[in-house]
Coordinates of C-alpha atoms in Angstrom, one line a residue:
X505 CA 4.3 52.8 7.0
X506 CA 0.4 51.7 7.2
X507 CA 0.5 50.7 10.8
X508 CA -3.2 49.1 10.8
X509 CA -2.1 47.0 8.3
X510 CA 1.4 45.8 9.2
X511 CA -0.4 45.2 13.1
X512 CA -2.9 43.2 11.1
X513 CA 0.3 41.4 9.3
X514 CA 1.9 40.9 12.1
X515 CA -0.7 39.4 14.7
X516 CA -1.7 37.2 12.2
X517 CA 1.9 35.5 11.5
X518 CA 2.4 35.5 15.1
X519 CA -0.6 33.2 15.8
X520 CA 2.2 30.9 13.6
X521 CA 5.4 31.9 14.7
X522 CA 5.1 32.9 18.2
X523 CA 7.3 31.0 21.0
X524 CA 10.5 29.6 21.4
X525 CA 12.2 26.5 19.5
X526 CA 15.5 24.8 18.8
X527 CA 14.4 21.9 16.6
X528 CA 17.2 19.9 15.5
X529 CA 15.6 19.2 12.4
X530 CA 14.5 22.9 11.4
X531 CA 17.3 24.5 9.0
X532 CA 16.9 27.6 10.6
X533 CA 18.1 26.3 14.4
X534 CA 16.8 28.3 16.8
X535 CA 13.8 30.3 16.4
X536 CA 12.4 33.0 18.3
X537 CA 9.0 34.1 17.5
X538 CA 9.9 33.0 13.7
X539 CA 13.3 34.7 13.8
X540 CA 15.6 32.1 12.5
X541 CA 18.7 32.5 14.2
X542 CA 20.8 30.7 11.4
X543 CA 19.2 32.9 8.7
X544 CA 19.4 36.1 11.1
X545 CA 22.4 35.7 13.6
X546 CA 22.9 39.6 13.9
X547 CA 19.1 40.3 15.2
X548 CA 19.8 42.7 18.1
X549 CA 17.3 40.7 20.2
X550 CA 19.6 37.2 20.7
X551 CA 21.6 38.6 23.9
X552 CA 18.5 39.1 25.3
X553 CA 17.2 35.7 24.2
X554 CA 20.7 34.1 25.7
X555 CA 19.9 35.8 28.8
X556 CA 17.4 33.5 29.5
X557 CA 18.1 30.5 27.8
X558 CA 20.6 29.9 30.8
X559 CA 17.8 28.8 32.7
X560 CA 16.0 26.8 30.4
X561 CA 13.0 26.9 32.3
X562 CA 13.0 30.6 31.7
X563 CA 13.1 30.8 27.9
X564 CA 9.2 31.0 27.6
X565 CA 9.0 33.9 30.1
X566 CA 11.3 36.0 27.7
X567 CA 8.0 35.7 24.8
X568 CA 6.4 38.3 27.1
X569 CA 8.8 40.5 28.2
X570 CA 8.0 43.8 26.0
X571 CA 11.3 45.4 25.3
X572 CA 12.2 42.0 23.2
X573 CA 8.8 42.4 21.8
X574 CA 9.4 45.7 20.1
X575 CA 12.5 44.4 18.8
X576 CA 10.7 41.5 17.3
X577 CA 8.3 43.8 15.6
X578 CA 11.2 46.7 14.7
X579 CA 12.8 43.2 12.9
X580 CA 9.4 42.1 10.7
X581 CA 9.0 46.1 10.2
X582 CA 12.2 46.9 8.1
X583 CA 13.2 43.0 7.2
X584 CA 9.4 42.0 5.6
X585 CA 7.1 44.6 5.7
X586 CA 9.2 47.0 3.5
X587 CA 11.3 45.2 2.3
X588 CA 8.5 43.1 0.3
X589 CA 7.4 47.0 -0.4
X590 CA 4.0 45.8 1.2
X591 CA 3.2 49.2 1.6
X592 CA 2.3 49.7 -1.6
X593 CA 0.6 45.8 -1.8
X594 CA -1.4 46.8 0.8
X595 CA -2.8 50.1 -1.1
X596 CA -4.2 47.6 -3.3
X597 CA -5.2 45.0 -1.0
X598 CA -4.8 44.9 2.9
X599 CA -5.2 41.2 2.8
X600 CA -3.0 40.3 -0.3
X601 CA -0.2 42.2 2.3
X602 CA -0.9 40.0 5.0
X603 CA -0.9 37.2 3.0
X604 CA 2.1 37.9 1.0
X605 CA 3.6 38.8 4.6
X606 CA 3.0 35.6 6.0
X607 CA 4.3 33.4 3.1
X608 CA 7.6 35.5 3.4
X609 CA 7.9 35.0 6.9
X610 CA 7.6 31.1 6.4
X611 CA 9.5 30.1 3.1
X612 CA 11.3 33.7 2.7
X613 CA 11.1 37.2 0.9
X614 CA 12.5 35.2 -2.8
X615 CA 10.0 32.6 -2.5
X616 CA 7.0 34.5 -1.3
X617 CA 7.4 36.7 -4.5
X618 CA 7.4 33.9 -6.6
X619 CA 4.7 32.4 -5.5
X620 CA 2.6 35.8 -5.6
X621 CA 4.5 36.5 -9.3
X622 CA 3.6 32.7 -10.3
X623 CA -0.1 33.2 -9.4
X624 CA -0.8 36.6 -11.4
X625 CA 0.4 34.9 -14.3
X626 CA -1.7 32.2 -13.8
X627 CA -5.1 34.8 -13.4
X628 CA -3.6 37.0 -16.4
X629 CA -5.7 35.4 -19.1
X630 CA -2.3 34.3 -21.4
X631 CA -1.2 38.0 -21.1
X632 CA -4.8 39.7 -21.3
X633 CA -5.0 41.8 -18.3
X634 CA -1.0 42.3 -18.9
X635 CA 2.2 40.2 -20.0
X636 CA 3.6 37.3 -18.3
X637 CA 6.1 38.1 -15.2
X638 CA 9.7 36.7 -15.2
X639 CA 9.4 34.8 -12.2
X640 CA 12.3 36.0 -10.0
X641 CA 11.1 37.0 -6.9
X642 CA 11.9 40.7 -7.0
X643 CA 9.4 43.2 -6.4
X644 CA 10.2 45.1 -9.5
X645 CA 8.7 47.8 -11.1
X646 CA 6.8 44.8 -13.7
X647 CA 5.6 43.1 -10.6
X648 CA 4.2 46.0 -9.4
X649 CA 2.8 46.9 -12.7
X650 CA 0.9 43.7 -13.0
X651 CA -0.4 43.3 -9.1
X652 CA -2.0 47.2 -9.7
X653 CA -3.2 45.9 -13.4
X654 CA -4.5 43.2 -11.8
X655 CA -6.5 44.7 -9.8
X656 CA -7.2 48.0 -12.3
X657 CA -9.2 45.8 -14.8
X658 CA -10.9 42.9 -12.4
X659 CA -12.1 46.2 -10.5
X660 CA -14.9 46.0 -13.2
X661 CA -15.9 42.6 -12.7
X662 CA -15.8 42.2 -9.1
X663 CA -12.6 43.5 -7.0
X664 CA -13.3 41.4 -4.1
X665 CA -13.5 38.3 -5.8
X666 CA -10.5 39.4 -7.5
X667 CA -8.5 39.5 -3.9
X668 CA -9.4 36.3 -3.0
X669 CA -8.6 34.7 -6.4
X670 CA -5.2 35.6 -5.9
X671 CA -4.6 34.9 -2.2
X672 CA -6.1 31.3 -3.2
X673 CA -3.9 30.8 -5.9
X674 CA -1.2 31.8 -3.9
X675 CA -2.2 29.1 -1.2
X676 CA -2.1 26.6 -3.2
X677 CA 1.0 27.3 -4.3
X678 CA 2.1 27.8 -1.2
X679 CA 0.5 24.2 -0.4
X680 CA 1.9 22.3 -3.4
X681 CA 5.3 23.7 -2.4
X682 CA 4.7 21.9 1.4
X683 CA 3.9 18.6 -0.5
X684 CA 6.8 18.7 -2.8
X685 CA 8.8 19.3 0.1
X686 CA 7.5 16.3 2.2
X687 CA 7.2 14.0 -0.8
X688 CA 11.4 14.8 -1.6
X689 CA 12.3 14.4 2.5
X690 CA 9.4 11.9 4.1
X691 CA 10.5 13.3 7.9
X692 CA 9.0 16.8 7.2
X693 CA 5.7 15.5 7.6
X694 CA 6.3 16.8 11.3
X695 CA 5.5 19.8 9.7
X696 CA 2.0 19.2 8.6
X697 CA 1.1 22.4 11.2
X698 CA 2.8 24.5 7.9
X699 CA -1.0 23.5 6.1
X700 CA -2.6 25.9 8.4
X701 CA -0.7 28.6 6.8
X702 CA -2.3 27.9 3.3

């Protein structure tokens, strides 16, 4: 695994996700730094989070405790990190990887891919730089194919401005997805924090 850049991945979804909630109107219940206990009831970390959550006043002591902590990280390791294969994103771009990371961690692995799959077809030039993706959010073997294509033939041009074409298509994706959301249910404006994500 590229440590540097999972760290980097990590410490930057944590500014978002770290902390204790139980918001009755989040769908994934209780959360612990972004680990959704309704989406991830087997974590081996909740008996340590229970432990604590006995004495209410307690639960924010257990954020700094570091034997949870290295579960927490173990968890985004093997659950995002590779399973979004961003090893190999982030042998491309270290930034796309945190980026993609991030998106994952918020709206999930599925969606994260197919806001990074929608995007690349968007910057493909109508199948140019390489044929349209099925939009399905599997990191396949074509998805893979076009992110290194992508970056293969806008190396030429200018590969940084490449990068952050991408990672600001994907935001806005990612934001238009947030406003679809709140326009459909009106009482998840709450979560107008999710813009600072994007």
């Amino acid at each position: 695994m590229n440590t540097e850049a999972f760290q980097k991945a990590y410490d930057n979804t944590m500014r978002h996700e770290g902390g204790f909630s139980n918001d009755p109107d989040d769908p994934g219940g209780m959360t612990y730094m972004g680990i959704s206990r309704e989406y991830h009831p087997s974590w081996s970390g909740w008996y340590l989070v229970d432990e604590h959550i006995v004495n209410i006043s307690r639960v924010p002591d257990v954020v700094h405790e570091n034997f949870l902590l290295e579960k927490v990280q173990t968890f985004y390791a093997s659950e995002f990190w590779d399973r979004l294969q961003c090893d190999f994103v982030a042998g491309l771009s270290v930034d796309l990887a945190v980026e993609l990371f991030d998106t994952a961690v918020n709206l999930g692995r599925h969606r994260a891919i197919e806001i990074m799959q929608d995007a690349l077809n968007l910057l493909n030039r109508n199948g140019a730089l390489y044929i349209d993706l099925v939009v399905d959010g599997q990191m396949g073997m074509k998805t893979r194919g076009a992110l290194a294509a992508y970056f293969k033939r806008r190396h030429a041009e200018d590969y940084a401005q490449a990068e952050v074409s991408l990672i600001r298509v994907m935001n806005h994706l990612q934001a238009a997805h947030y406003i679809r959301l709140m326009r459909k249910y009106p009482w998840k404006e709450k979560y107008a924090g999710w813009f600072a994500r994007t």
